[in-house]
Coordinates of C-alpha atoms in Angstrom, one line a residue:
Chain R
X1299 CA 0.0 0.0 0.0
X1300 CA 1.3 3.5 -0.8
X1301 CA 2.1 5.7 2.1
X1302 CA -0.1 8.6 2.9
X1303 CA 2.4 11.1 4.1
X1304 CA 3.1 12.4 0.5
X1305 CA 1.1 15.0 -1.3
X1306 CA -1.4 13.3 -3.6
X1307 CA -0.6 12.7 -7.3
X1308 CA -4.1 13.6 -8.3
X1309 CA -6.7 15.5 -6.3
X1310 CA -10.3 15.7 -7.6
X1311 CA -12.5 17.9 -5.5
X1312 CA -16.3 18.3 -6.0
X1313 CA -16.1 17.9 -9.7
X1314 CA -19.2 18.2 -11.8
X1315 CA -19.6 18.0 -15.5
X1316 CA -22.5 18.1 -18.0
X1317 CA -22.8 17.1 -21.6
X1318 CA -25.5 19.5 -22.6
X1319 CA -28.3 18.8 -20.1
X1320 CA -26.9 15.4 -19.2
X1321 CA -25.2 15.4 -15.8
X1322 CA -22.3 13.1 -16.5
X1323 CA -20.1 13.6 -13.4
X1324 CA -21.8 14.4 -10.0
X1325 CA -19.7 15.7 -7.1
X1326 CA -16.7 13.5 -7.7
X1327 CA -14.1 13.6 -4.9
X1328 CA -11.0 11.4 -5.1
X1329 CA -7.4 11.6 -4.0
X1330 CA -4.8 9.4 -5.6
X1331 CA -1.5 8.9 -3.8
X1332 CA 1.8 8.5 -5.8
X1333 CA 2.3 4.9 -6.8
X1334 CA -1.3 4.0 -6.1
X1335 CA -3.1 1.7 -8.6
X1336 CA -6.8 2.4 -9.0
X1337 CA -9.3 0.4 -11.0
X1338 CA -12.6 2.1 -12.0
X1339 CA -15.5 0.0 -13.0
X1340 CA -19.2 0.5 -13.5
X1341 CA -21.9 0.1 -16.1
X1342 CA -21.5 1.8 -19.4
X1343 CA -22.5 5.4 -19.4
X1344 CA -21.6 5.8 -15.7
X1345 CA -19.0 8.5 -16.4
X1346 CA -15.9 6.5 -15.7
X1347 CA -14.2 7.2 -19.0
X1348 CA -15.2 10.9 -18.8
X1349 CA -13.7 11.0 -15.3
X1350 CA -10.3 9.9 -16.4
X1351 CA -10.4 12.0 -19.5
X1352 CA -10.9 15.0 -17.3
X1353 CA -7.6 14.2 -15.6
X1354 CA -5.6 15.1 -18.8
X1355 CA -8.2 17.5 -19.9
X1356 CA -9.4 15.7 -23.0
X1357 CA -12.7 16.8 -21.4
X1358 CA -13.1 20.0 -19.4
X1359 CA -14.9 19.8 -16.1
X1360 CA -17.4 22.6 -15.3
X1361 CA -17.1 23.0 -11.6
X1362 CA -14.8 21.8 -8.8
X1363 CA -11.1 21.4 -8.9
X1364 CA -8.7 18.9 -10.5
X1365 CA -5.1 19.1 -9.4
X1366 CA -2.5 16.9 -11.0
X1367 CA 1.0 16.7 -9.7
X1368 CA 0.4 20.1 -8.0
X1369 CA -0.9 21.8 -11.2
X1370 CA -4.5 22.8 -11.2
X1371 CA -6.3 22.2 -14.5
X1372 CA -8.0 25.3 -15.8
X1373 CA -8.5 26.8 -19.3
X1374 CA -4.8 27.9 -19.2
X1375 CA -3.1 26.1 -22.1
X1376 CA 0.3 26.2 -20.5
X1377 CA -1.0 24.3 -17.4
X1378 CA -2.8 21.8 -19.6
X1379 CA 0.5 21.2 -21.5
X1380 CA 2.3 20.8 -18.2
X1381 CA -0.2 18.2 -17.0
X1382 CA -0.2 16.3 -20.3
X1383 CA 3.5 16.0 -20.2
X1384 CA 3.3 14.1 -16.9
X1385 CA 0.2 12.0 -17.7
X1386 CA 0.3 9.2 -20.2
X1387 CA -2.9 7.8 -21.6
X1388 CA -3.9 4.5 -23.3
X1389 CA -7.1 4.4 -25.2
X1390 CA -9.6 1.7 -26.0
X1391 CA -8.9 2.0 -29.8
X1392 CA -5.2 2.5 -29.4
X1393 CA -5.1 5.8 -31.4
X1394 CA -1.8 4.9 -32.9
X1395 CA -0.8 7.1 -35.9
X1396 CA -1.2 4.8 -38.9
X1397 CA 1.0 6.7 -41.2
X1398 CA 4.0 6.5 -38.9
X1399 CA 6.1 3.5 -38.1
X1400 CA 6.0 2.0 -34.5
X1401 CA 9.3 3.7 -33.8
X1402 CA 8.1 7.1 -35.1
X1403 CA 4.9 6.7 -33.1
X1404 CA 7.1 6.4 -30.0
X1405 CA 9.6 9.1 -30.8
X1406 CA 7.4 11.9 -32.1
X1407 CA 6.2 13.3 -28.8
X1408 CA 9.6 13.1 -27.0
X1409 CA 11.3 14.9 -30.0
X1410 CA 8.6 17.5 -30.5
X1411 CA 7.4 18.1 -26.9
X1412 CA 10.4 17.2 -24.8
X1413 CA 12.8 18.5 -27.4
X1414 CA 14.9 15.3 -27.1
X1415 CA 17.6 14.5 -29.7
X1416 CA 16.4 11.9 -32.2
X1417 CA 19.0 9.3 -31.3
X1418 CA 18.2 9.6 -27.6
X1419 CA 14.4 9.3 -28.3
X1420 CA 15.0 6.2 -30.4
X1421 CA 17.1 4.6 -27.7
X1422 CA 14.3 5.2 -25.2
X1423 CA 11.6 4.0 -27.6
X1424 CA 13.5 0.8 -28.2
X1425 CA 14.0 0.3 -24.5
X1426 CA 10.2 0.6 -23.8
X1427 CA 9.3 -1.5 -26.9
X1428 CA 11.6 -4.1 -25.4
X1429 CA 9.7 -3.8 -22.1
X1430 CA 6.4 -4.5 -23.8
X1431 CA 8.1 -7.4 -25.7
X1432 CA 7.9 -6.1 -29.3
X1433 CA 11.2 -4.5 -30.1
X1434 CA 11.4 -6.4 -33.4
X1435 CA 8.3 -4.6 -34.7
X1436 CA 9.9 -1.1 -34.5
X1437 CA 10.0 -0.5 -38.2
X1438 CA 6.6 -1.8 -39.1
X1439 CA 3.4 0.2 -39.4
X1440 CA 0.5 -0.1 -36.9
X1441 CA -1.7 -1.7 -39.5
X1442 CA 0.7 -4.6 -39.7
X1443 CA 0.4 -5.5 -36.0
X1444 CA -2.3 -7.5 -34.1
X1445 CA -4.6 -5.6 -31.8
X1446 CA -2.7 -6.8 -28.7
X1447 CA 0.6 -5.7 -30.2
X1448 CA -0.9 -2.3 -31.1
X1449 CA -2.1 -1.8 -27.6
X1450 CA 1.3 -2.7 -26.2
X1451 CA 2.8 -0.2 -28.6
X1452 CA 0.4 2.4 -27.3
X1453 CA 1.5 1.7 -23.8
X1454 CA 5.2 2.0 -24.9
X1455 CA 4.4 5.2 -26.7
X1456 CA 2.9 6.7 -23.5
X1457 CA 5.9 5.5 -21.4
X1458 CA 8.4 7.2 -23.8
X1459 CA 7.2 10.5 -22.4
X1460 CA 8.3 9.3 -19.0
X1461 CA 5.0 10.1 -17.3
X1462 CA 4.4 10.1 -13.6
X1463 CA 0.8 8.9 -14.0
X1464 CA -0.8 6.5 -16.5
X1465 CA -4.4 6.5 -17.5
X1466 CA -6.0 3.5 -19.1
X1467 CA -9.4 3.9 -20.8
X1468 CA -10.8 0.4 -21.3
X1469 CA -7.5 -0.8 -22.8
X1470 CA -8.6 -4.4 -23.5
X1471 CA -12.2 -3.8 -24.5
X1472 CA -11.6 -3.9 -28.3
X1473 CA -9.2 -6.8 -28.2
X1474 CA -9.8 -10.4 -29.1
X1475 CA -9.9 -12.6 -26.0
X1476 CA -6.5 -14.2 -26.6
X1477 CA -4.9 -10.8 -26.8
X1478 CA -6.3 -9.5 -23.6
X1479 CA -3.8 -11.4 -21.5
X1480 CA -0.7 -10.0 -23.1
X1481 CA -1.9 -6.4 -22.6
X1482 CA -3.0 -7.1 -19.0
X1483 CA 0.4 -8.7 -18.2
X1484 CA 2.2 -5.6 -19.6
X1485 CA 0.0 -3.4 -17.4
X1486 CA 0.6 -5.6 -14.3
X1487 CA 4.4 -5.3 -14.9
X1488 CA 4.0 -1.6 -15.0
X1489 CA 2.1 -1.7 -11.7
X1490 CA 4.8 -3.7 -10.0
X1491 CA 7.3 -1.0 -10.9
X1492 CA 5.3 1.5 -8.9
X1493 CA 3.6 3.6 -11.6
X1494 CA 0.6 5.6 -10.5
X1495 CA -2.2 4.1 -12.5
X1496 CA -5.9 4.8 -13.1
X1497 CA -7.5 2.1 -15.1
X1498 CA -11.1 1.9 -16.4
X1499 CA -11.6 -1.8 -17.1
X1500 CA -14.0 -4.7 -16.8
X1501 CA -11.2 -7.1 -16.2
X1502 CA -12.1 -8.0 -12.6
X1503 CA -9.2 -10.5 -12.3
X1504 CA -6.8 -7.7 -13.1
X1505 CA -8.5 -5.5 -10.5
X1506 CA -8.2 -8.1 -7.9
X1507 CA -4.6 -8.8 -8.7
X1508 CA -3.2 -5.3 -9.2
X1509 CA -5.5 -2.6 -7.7
X1510 CA -4.9 -0.9 -4.4
X1511 CA -8.4 0.4 -4.5
X1512 CA -11.4 -0.3 -6.7
X1513 CA -13.9 2.4 -7.5
X1514 CA -17.5 1.6 -8.5
X1515 CA -19.3 4.4 -10.4
X1516 CA -22.9 4.6 -11.4
X1517 CA -24.9 7.4 -13.0
X1518 CA -22.0 9.8 -12.8
X1519 CA -21.3 9.4 -9.1
X1520 CA -18.7 7.3 -7.2
X1521 CA -20.9 4.8 -5.3
X1522 CA -18.2 2.8 -3.6
X1523 CA -14.5 2.8 -3.0
X1524 CA -12.8 -0.1 -1.3
X1525 CA -9.7 -2.4 -1.3
X1526 CA -10.1 -5.2 -3.9
X1527 CA -10.6 -7.9 -1.3
X1528 CA -13.4 -6.1 0.5
X1529 CA -14.8 -4.8 -2.8
X1530 CA -15.3 -8.2 -4.3
X1531 CA -16.1 -10.3 -1.2
X1532 CA -18.2 -7.8 0.7
X1533 CA -19.7 -5.0 -1.6
X1534 CA -21.6 -2.5 0.5
X1535 CA -24.1 -1.1 -1.9
X1536 CA -27.0 -2.7 -3.7
X1537 CA -25.9 -1.3 -7.0
X1538 CA -22.4 -2.6 -6.6
X1539 CA -23.8 -6.0 -5.7
X1540 CA -26.0 -6.0 -8.7
X1541 CA -23.2 -5.0 -11.0
X1542 CA -20.8 -7.6 -9.7
X1543 CA -23.5 -10.2 -9.9
X1544 CA -23.9 -9.3 -13.5
X1545 CA -20.2 -9.6 -14.5
X1546 CA -18.9 -12.2 -12.1
X1547 CA -21.3 -15.0 -12.9
Chain D
X816 CA -10.9 -31.9 -39.5
X817 CA -9.9 -32.6 -43.1
X818 CA -6.3 -32.2 -44.0
X819 CA -5.1 -32.3 -40.4
X820 CA -3.3 -35.4 -39.4
X821 CA -5.3 -37.0 -36.6
X822 CA -3.5 -38.5 -33.7
X823 CA -6.2 -41.1 -33.1
X824 CA -5.5 -43.9 -30.7
X825 CA -4.5 -47.1 -32.5
X826 CA -7.6 -48.8 -31.3
X827 CA -9.9 -46.2 -32.9
X828 CA -7.8 -45.4 -36.0
X829 CA -10.1 -46.3 -38.8
X830 CA -9.0 -47.1 -42.3
X831 CA -11.0 -44.2 -43.8
X832 CA -9.2 -41.5 -41.8
X833 CA -6.7 -39.7 -44.0
X834 CA -3.3 -39.2 -42.5
X835 CA -2.0 -36.6 -45.0
X836 CA -3.5 -33.5 -46.6
X837 CA -5.1 -34.1 -50.0
X838 CA -3.0 -32.7 -52.8
X839 CA -4.2 -29.3 -53.9
X840 CA -6.4 -29.2 -57.0
X841 CA -5.3 -27.1 -60.0
X842 CA -7.3 -23.9 -60.4
X843 CA -10.1 -24.1 -63.0
X844 CA -8.8 -23.6 -66.6
X845 CA -10.5 -20.3 -67.2
X846 CA -8.8 -17.2 -65.8
X847 CA -5.4 -18.4 -67.0
X848 CA -3.7 -16.9 -69.9
X849 CA -4.6 -14.1 -72.3
X850 CA -6.9 -16.1 -74.5
X851 CA -8.9 -17.5 -71.6
X852 CA -9.3 -13.9 -70.3
X853 CA -10.4 -12.6 -73.7
X854 CA -12.9 -15.5 -74.0
X855 CA -14.3 -15.0 -70.5
X856 CA -14.6 -11.3 -70.6
X857 CA -15.5 -10.5 -74.2
X858 CA -17.5 -13.6 -75.3
X859 CA -18.8 -14.9 -72.0
X860 CA -22.4 -15.2 -73.2
X861 CA -24.5 -14.0 -76.1
X862 CA -25.1 -10.6 -74.6
X863 CA -21.5 -9.8 -74.0
X864 CA -20.6 -11.3 -77.4
X865 CA -23.1 -8.9 -79.0
X866 CA -21.6 -6.0 -77.1
X867 CA -18.1 -7.0 -78.2
X868 CA -19.1 -7.2 -81.8
X869 CA -20.9 -3.9 -81.7
X870 CA -17.9 -2.2 -80.1
X871 CA -15.6 -3.6 -82.7
X872 CA -17.9 -2.4 -85.5
X873 CA -17.9 1.1 -84.0
X874 CA -14.2 1.1 -83.8
X875 CA -14.0 -0.1 -87.4
X876 CA -16.2 2.8 -88.5
X877 CA -14.4 5.5 -86.5
X878 CA -10.8 4.6 -86.5
X879 CA -9.9 4.4 -90.3
X880 CA -11.0 8.0 -91.1
X881 CA -9.4 9.3 -88.0
X882 CA -6.1 7.6 -88.8
X883 CA -6.3 8.7 -92.4
X884 CA -6.8 12.3 -91.3
X885 CA -4.2 12.3 -88.6
X886 CA -1.5 10.2 -90.2
X887 CA -1.8 8.7 -93.7
X888 CA -3.2 11.8 -95.5
X889 CA -1.5 14.3 -93.3
X890 CA 0.9 16.9 -94.7
X891 CA 4.1 16.6 -92.8
X892 CA 6.2 19.3 -94.4
X893 CA 5.3 22.2 -96.6
X894 CA 6.6 25.7 -97.0
X895 CA 3.1 27.2 -96.8
X896 CA -0.6 26.2 -96.9
X897 CA -0.7 25.3 -100.6
X898 CA -0.3 21.5 -100.1
X899 CA -2.7 21.5 -97.1
X900 CA -5.4 23.2 -99.2
X901 CA -5.3 20.3 -101.8
X902 CA -8.6 18.4 -101.8
X903 CA -8.5 15.3 -99.6
X904 CA -5.4 16.4 -97.6
X905 CA -5.4 15.5 -93.9
X906 CA -4.0 17.2 -90.9
X907 CA -1.6 20.0 -91.7
X908 CA 1.3 19.1 -89.3
X909 CA 3.6 21.4 -91.3
X910 CA 1.6 24.3 -90.0
X911 CA 2.1 23.2 -86.4
X912 CA 5.9 22.7 -87.1
X913 CA 6.1 26.1 -88.6
X914 CA 4.1 27.9 -85.9
X915 CA 5.7 25.9 -83.0
X916 CA 7.9 28.8 -81.9
X917 CA 4.9 31.1 -81.8
X918 CA 2.9 28.5 -79.8
X919 CA 5.7 28.2 -77.4
X920 CA 6.7 31.8 -76.8
X921 CA 3.9 34.0 -78.1
X922 CA 5.3 37.3 -79.2
X923 CA 8.3 37.1 -76.9
X924 CA 11.2 38.8 -78.9
X925 CA 13.0 36.1 -80.9
X926 CA 16.5 37.1 -79.8
X927 CA 15.5 36.8 -76.1
X928 CA 13.7 33.5 -76.3
X929 CA 16.7 31.6 -74.7
X930 CA 15.6 33.3 -71.5
X931 CA 12.3 31.4 -71.6
X932 CA 14.1 28.2 -72.5
X933 CA 16.3 28.6 -69.5
X934 CA 13.4 29.3 -67.2
X935 CA 11.5 26.3 -68.4
X936 CA 14.6 24.1 -68.2
X937 CA 15.3 25.2 -64.6
X938 CA 11.7 24.6 -63.7
X939 CA 11.5 21.2 -65.3
X940 CA 14.7 20.1 -63.6
X941 CA 13.4 21.3 -60.2
X942 CA 10.0 19.7 -60.7
X943 CA 11.6 16.4 -61.6
X944 CA 13.9 16.6 -58.6
X945 CA 10.8 17.3 -56.4
X946 CA 8.6 14.7 -57.8
X947 CA 11.2 12.0 -57.8
X948 CA 10.5 10.7 -54.3
X949 CA 13.8 9.0 -53.7
X950 CA 15.9 11.9 -54.9
X951 CA 18.5 13.2 -52.5
X952 CA 18.2 16.7 -51.0
X953 CA 14.5 17.2 -51.7
X954 CA 14.4 19.8 -49.0
X955 CA 16.9 21.9 -51.0
X956 CA 14.8 21.3 -54.1
X957 CA 11.7 22.5 -52.4
X958 CA 13.5 25.6 -51.1
X959 CA 14.9 26.3 -54.6
X960 CA 11.6 25.7 -56.3
X961 CA 9.3 27.7 -53.9
X962 CA 11.6 30.6 -53.0
X963 CA 14.6 30.9 -55.4
X964 CA 12.9 29.9 -58.6
X965 CA 10.1 32.4 -58.6
X966 CA 12.6 35.3 -58.2
X967 CA 15.0 33.8 -60.8
X968 CA 12.2 33.3 -63.3
X969 CA 10.9 36.8 -62.8
X970 CA 14.3 38.2 -63.4
X971 CA 14.8 36.0 -66.5
X972 CA 11.4 36.5 -68.0
X973 CA 10.6 40.0 -67.1
X974 CA 14.2 41.2 -67.3
X975 CA 16.8 42.9 -65.1
X976 CA 18.4 45.8 -66.9
X977 CA 21.2 45.9 -64.3
X978 CA 22.2 42.3 -65.3
X979 CA 22.0 43.2 -68.9
X980 CA 18.7 41.6 -69.5
X981 CA 16.4 44.1 -71.3
X982 CA 12.8 44.3 -69.9
X983 CA 10.2 42.4 -71.9
X984 CA 6.8 43.7 -71.2
X985 CA 4.3 41.0 -70.3
X986 CA 2.1 42.2 -73.2
X987 CA 4.5 40.2 -75.4
X988 CA 4.4 37.1 -73.4
X989 CA 2.3 34.2 -74.7
X990 CA 2.0 30.6 -75.7
X991 CA 2.8 27.5 -73.9
X992 CA 5.1 29.1 -71.4
X993 CA 2.4 31.5 -70.2
X994 CA 0.0 28.6 -69.9
X995 CA 2.6 26.7 -67.8
X996 CA 3.3 29.8 -65.8
X997 CA -0.4 30.4 -64.9
X998 CA -0.9 26.7 -64.2
X999 CA 2.2 26.4 -62.0
X1000 CA 1.4 29.5 -60.0
X1001 CA -2.2 28.3 -59.6
X1002 CA -1.1 24.9 -58.4
X1003 CA 1.6 26.1 -56.1
X1004 CA -0.6 28.7 -54.5
X1005 CA -3.8 26.9 -54.3
X1006 CA -2.7 23.9 -52.2
X1007 CA -1.3 25.9 -49.2
X1008 CA -4.1 28.5 -49.5
X1009 CA -6.7 25.7 -49.7
X1010 CA -5.3 24.0 -46.6
X1011 CA -5.4 27.3 -44.7
X1012 CA -9.0 28.0 -45.8
X1013 CA -10.1 24.4 -44.9
X1014 CA -8.5 24.7 -41.5
X1015 CA -10.1 28.1 -41.0
X1016 CA -13.5 26.9 -42.0
X1017 CA -13.2 24.1 -39.4
X1018 CA -12.0 26.5 -36.7
X1019 CA -13.9 27.0 -33.5
X1020 CA -13.5 30.7 -33.8
X1021 CA -16.7 31.9 -35.4
X1022 CA -15.3 35.0 -37.1
X1023 CA -12.5 33.0 -38.8
X1024 CA -14.8 30.1 -39.7
X1025 CA -17.4 32.5 -41.1
X1026 CA -14.9 34.5 -43.1
X1027 CA -13.3 31.3 -44.7
X1028 CA -16.7 29.8 -45.4
X1029 CA -17.9 33.0 -46.9
X1030 CA -14.8 33.3 -49.1
X1031 CA -15.1 29.7 -50.3
X1032 CA -18.8 30.0 -51.1
X1033 CA -18.5 33.3 -52.8
X1034 CA -15.7 32.2 -55.1
X1035 CA -17.2 28.8 -55.8
X1036 CA -20.5 30.4 -56.4
X1037 CA -19.5 32.4 -59.4
X1038 CA -18.0 31.4 -62.8
X1039 CA -14.3 31.6 -63.2
X1040 CA -14.7 34.1 -66.0
X1041 CA -16.4 36.4 -63.5
X1042 CA -13.5 36.1 -61.1
X1043 CA -11.0 36.9 -63.9
X1044 CA -13.0 39.9 -64.9
X1045 CA -13.2 41.1 -61.4
X1046 CA -9.4 40.5 -60.9
X1047 CA -8.7 42.4 -64.1
X1048 CA -11.0 45.4 -63.6
X1049 CA -11.4 45.7 -59.9
X1050 CA -8.0 44.9 -58.4
X1051 CA -6.5 48.1 -59.9
X1052 CA -9.3 50.1 -58.2
X1053 CA -8.2 49.0 -54.7
X1054 CA -4.5 50.0 -55.0
X1055 CA -2.8 53.2 -56.1
X1056 CA -2.1 53.6 -59.7
X1057 CA 1.7 53.1 -59.3
X1058 CA 1.2 49.8 -57.5
X1059 CA -1.5 48.5 -59.8
X1060 CA -0.5 44.9 -60.5
X1061 CA 0.7 43.9 -64.0
X1062 CA -2.0 42.8 -66.4
X1063 CA -0.6 39.2 -66.2
X1064 CA -0.4 39.2 -62.4
X1065 CA -4.1 40.1 -62.1
X1066 CA -5.5 36.9 -63.7
X1067 CA -2.8 34.9 -61.8
X1068 CA -4.2 36.1 -58.6
X1069 CA -7.7 35.3 -59.8
X1070 CA -6.8 31.8 -60.9
X1071 CA -5.0 31.1 -57.6
X1072 CA -7.9 32.3 -55.5
X1073 CA -10.4 30.4 -57.5
X1074 CA -8.5 27.2 -57.4
X1075 CA -7.8 27.6 -53.6
X1076 CA -11.6 27.7 -52.9
X1077 CA -12.1 24.4 -54.6
X1078 CA -8.9 23.0 -53.0
X1079 CA -10.2 24.1 -49.6
X1080 CA -13.3 21.9 -49.9
X1081 CA -11.2 18.9 -51.1
X1082 CA -8.8 19.3 -48.1
X1083 CA -11.8 19.7 -45.7
X1084 CA -13.1 16.3 -47.0
X1085 CA -9.8 14.8 -46.0
X1086 CA -9.8 16.5 -42.6
X1087 CA -13.3 15.1 -41.9
X1088 CA -12.1 11.6 -42.5
X1089 CA -9.6 11.7 -39.6
X1090 CA -11.0 10.1 -36.5
X1091 CA -11.2 12.1 -33.3
X1092 CA -9.0 9.5 -31.7
X1093 CA -6.0 10.8 -33.7
X1094 CA -6.4 14.3 -32.2
X1095 CA -6.9 12.8 -28.8
X1096 CA -3.9 10.5 -29.1
X1097 CA -1.7 13.5 -30.0
X1098 CA -3.2 15.7 -27.3
X1099 CA -2.6 13.0 -24.6
X1100 CA 1.0 12.9 -25.7
X1101 CA 1.2 16.7 -25.0
X1102 CA 1.5 17.7 -28.7
X1103 CA 0.1 21.2 -29.3
X1104 CA -2.2 22.1 -32.1
X1105 CA 0.4 23.0 -34.7
X1106 CA 2.6 19.9 -34.4
X1107 CA -0.5 17.8 -34.3
X1108 CA -1.6 19.2 -37.6
X1109 CA 1.8 19.0 -39.1
X1110 CA 2.8 15.5 -38.1
X1111 CA -0.5 13.7 -37.5
X1112 CA -3.5 15.2 -39.2
X1113 CA -2.4 16.8 -42.4
X1114 CA -0.2 13.9 -43.7
X1115 CA -3.1 11.6 -43.3
X1116 CA -5.8 14.0 -44.5
X1117 CA -3.9 14.9 -47.6
X1118 CA -3.1 11.3 -48.4
X1119 CA -6.9 10.5 -48.3
X1120 CA -7.6 13.2 -50.9
X1121 CA -4.8 12.8 -53.4
X1122 CA -7.3 11.9 -56.1
X1123 CA -9.4 15.0 -55.3
X1124 CA -6.3 17.3 -55.1
X1125 CA -5.0 16.1 -58.5
X1126 CA -8.6 16.4 -59.9
X1127 CA -8.5 20.0 -58.9
X1128 CA -5.0 20.5 -60.4
X1129 CA -6.2 19.0 -63.7
X1130 CA -9.3 21.2 -63.7
X1131 CA -7.1 24.2 -63.0
X1132 CA -4.6 23.3 -65.7
X1133 CA -7.4 23.3 -68.3
X1134 CA -9.1 26.4 -66.8
X1135 CA -5.9 28.4 -67.5
X1136 CA -7.3 28.7 -71.1
X1137 CA -9.9 31.1 -69.7
X1138 CA -7.3 33.8 -69.0
X1139 CA -7.5 34.5 -72.8
X1140 CA -10.8 36.2 -71.9
X1141 CA -8.9 39.0 -70.2
X1142 CA -6.4 39.4 -73.0
X1143 CA -3.6 37.0 -72.0
X1144 CA -2.2 35.1 -74.9
X1145 CA -2.1 31.6 -73.5
X1146 CA -1.3 28.6 -75.6
X1147 CA -4.9 28.0 -76.9
X1148 CA -5.2 31.6 -77.8
X1149 CA -2.0 31.5 -79.9
X1150 CA -3.4 28.4 -81.7
X1151 CA -6.6 30.2 -82.2
X1152 CA -4.9 33.3 -83.8
X1153 CA -2.3 31.3 -85.8
X1154 CA -5.0 29.5 -87.7
X1155 CA -6.2 32.8 -89.1
X1156 CA -2.8 33.4 -90.8
X1157 CA -3.7 33.8 -94.5
X1158 CA -0.5 32.1 -95.6
X1159 CA -1.8 28.9 -94.0
X1160 CA -5.5 29.3 -94.0
X1161 CA -7.3 26.3 -95.3
X1162 CA -10.1 23.8 -94.5
X1163 CA -8.0 21.5 -92.2
X1164 CA -6.0 24.2 -90.3
X1165 CA -8.5 24.8 -87.5
X1166 CA -8.9 21.0 -86.9
X1167 CA -5.2 20.5 -86.9
X1168 CA -4.6 23.3 -84.5
X1169 CA -7.2 22.2 -82.0
X1170 CA -6.1 18.5 -82.2
X1171 CA -2.6 19.7 -81.4
X1172 CA -3.9 21.8 -78.5
X1173 CA -6.0 18.8 -77.2
X1174 CA -2.9 16.5 -77.4
X1175 CA -0.9 19.1 -75.4
X1176 CA -3.4 19.3 -72.7
X1177 CA -4.0 15.6 -72.6
X1178 CA -0.3 14.8 -72.2
X1179 CA 0.0 17.1 -69.2
X1180 CA -3.2 16.1 -67.5
X1181 CA -2.6 12.4 -68.1
X1182 CA 0.9 12.6 -66.7
X1183 CA -0.5 14.3 -63.6
X1184 CA -3.1 11.6 -63.2
X1185 CA -0.5 8.8 -63.6
X1186 CA 1.9 10.4 -61.2
X1187 CA -0.8 10.7 -58.6
X1188 CA -1.6 7.1 -58.9
X1189 CA 2.0 6.2 -58.5
X1190 CA 2.2 8.4 -55.3
X1191 CA -0.9 6.8 -53.9
X1192 CA 0.4 3.3 -54.4
X1193 CA 3.7 4.3 -53.0
X1194 CA 2.3 5.8 -49.9
X1195 CA 0.0 2.9 -49.2
X1196 CA 2.9 0.5 -49.5
X1197 CA 3.3 -1.5 -46.3
X1198 CA 0.9 0.7 -44.4
X1199 CA -2.5 -0.8 -45.0
X1200 CA -3.2 -4.4 -44.5

């Protein structure tokens, strides 16, 4: 368990957000300690993706405060840039750049954003591609890789920016079943190394194995937060029970 | 499972279970070889046989007179129009050969025509360098073509008295080199302008988006001839007399603006095709708007719309003939006026001149089309599954 004497990596205070008239996030309060691994689950439309997308401001929240690594997210572009440099994100649909090779996908941001020299960026990219076990694919294009490989490239691409926090937005939801495992193993390795992680997923085995805390969201609100053991064996809320009953048949 | 060796237990191994895959059957005979393809495609049934025969008959009717006119009965060399006026004479290629310098240079002074040649040669070399995708130093080529070459060609064509090149007024310019000049300026200006307009139209700033959409719709909404007239008569009203642009520059601006409005919509189509995830992927990596556009969005968007871009280029190339309407002696106009020369006038001269003009435009447009196909294939190599 992470120690509580440090200042939090992410602080979310009374955050609300609407899409038009639809109240998608209701009074969210959450504090994430450095090195903490959090899994967010809940039925679709419950706002879990929107919540983590607010953390690197792919979505703007309308009230409340989000403070990431000491920087409060507002409309200020410089602060948004600062936060995005420290927060890596992995998407459901990978969002790799199809016209660039795997290596170029991984080196583009370090070169353009971190102003790294190309040789250095490539060395780092190859290091992380090795960590996700696909260094031999470096010169291929994303379209030539399997879904699981593409998602591991996406993880490596995010790691190349040397982020302090990693966000995962349903990273295995669009993968064939036999590829889910390789991606989850990569994520578990990352967790073992002490990365601060927020992960939206339906992989309850992963949650049980890796998470420090599991969050259950429904209808835009956090319904329940608990350690994984307690969360799965002794859910407190009816809705949590119903949800777990649905997916843990 | 057929074809898969079964590891059945000896007790249950039956005699009818194959142990090896069956040998592959040869493909059916049709679809192999030229004759089979002809038989299948052209005579694959009574309906397609009828169509084939009808098409052959049509060709049989149309081709011989065409070939007779263009080749067998054509007059290949003659000092004047006498031979071409003979009854039954075909195309008067001698006329084309004789007038070729006029078609190429218009009324550019004969003693100074090497300047045009030099400009065209430089331009051709730079364009080949740029279009040859594996050529070394293409950045340098781009710099030379887009920055150095315009200045050089202006000095060469217009003249620089301090370098000993007498000034040649643009009234005397004409022919193929003016057509190429108008087309090149239009093509080179319309792509970047079109990209800017397309981006502006998609902008979230209402004023910018409205201004770009307004420009595009206004320019697209009127005939090109109107734009040329406006450029010709109204541009001089907006600027002081001394700064009034040259009478060749005015239609150049008109052509460039007109083409860029069309280009903007083509590029916008490409931008629409980029999934939102590409923007988000770039944002999440901390890339700002400009690098995202430059490295992620535009390369993909432009690749999607290469056929549309080249389509616009080809349309623009042929539209350059319209500048004749504001008094520019483009290639087609020189053909048009040369055929009135009494020395050559005759029944076949007009047809010959226009066939030659058609060939000229076809060669250029077809090359653009083939080149774009080559680039498309080249860019999709290894990237799509």
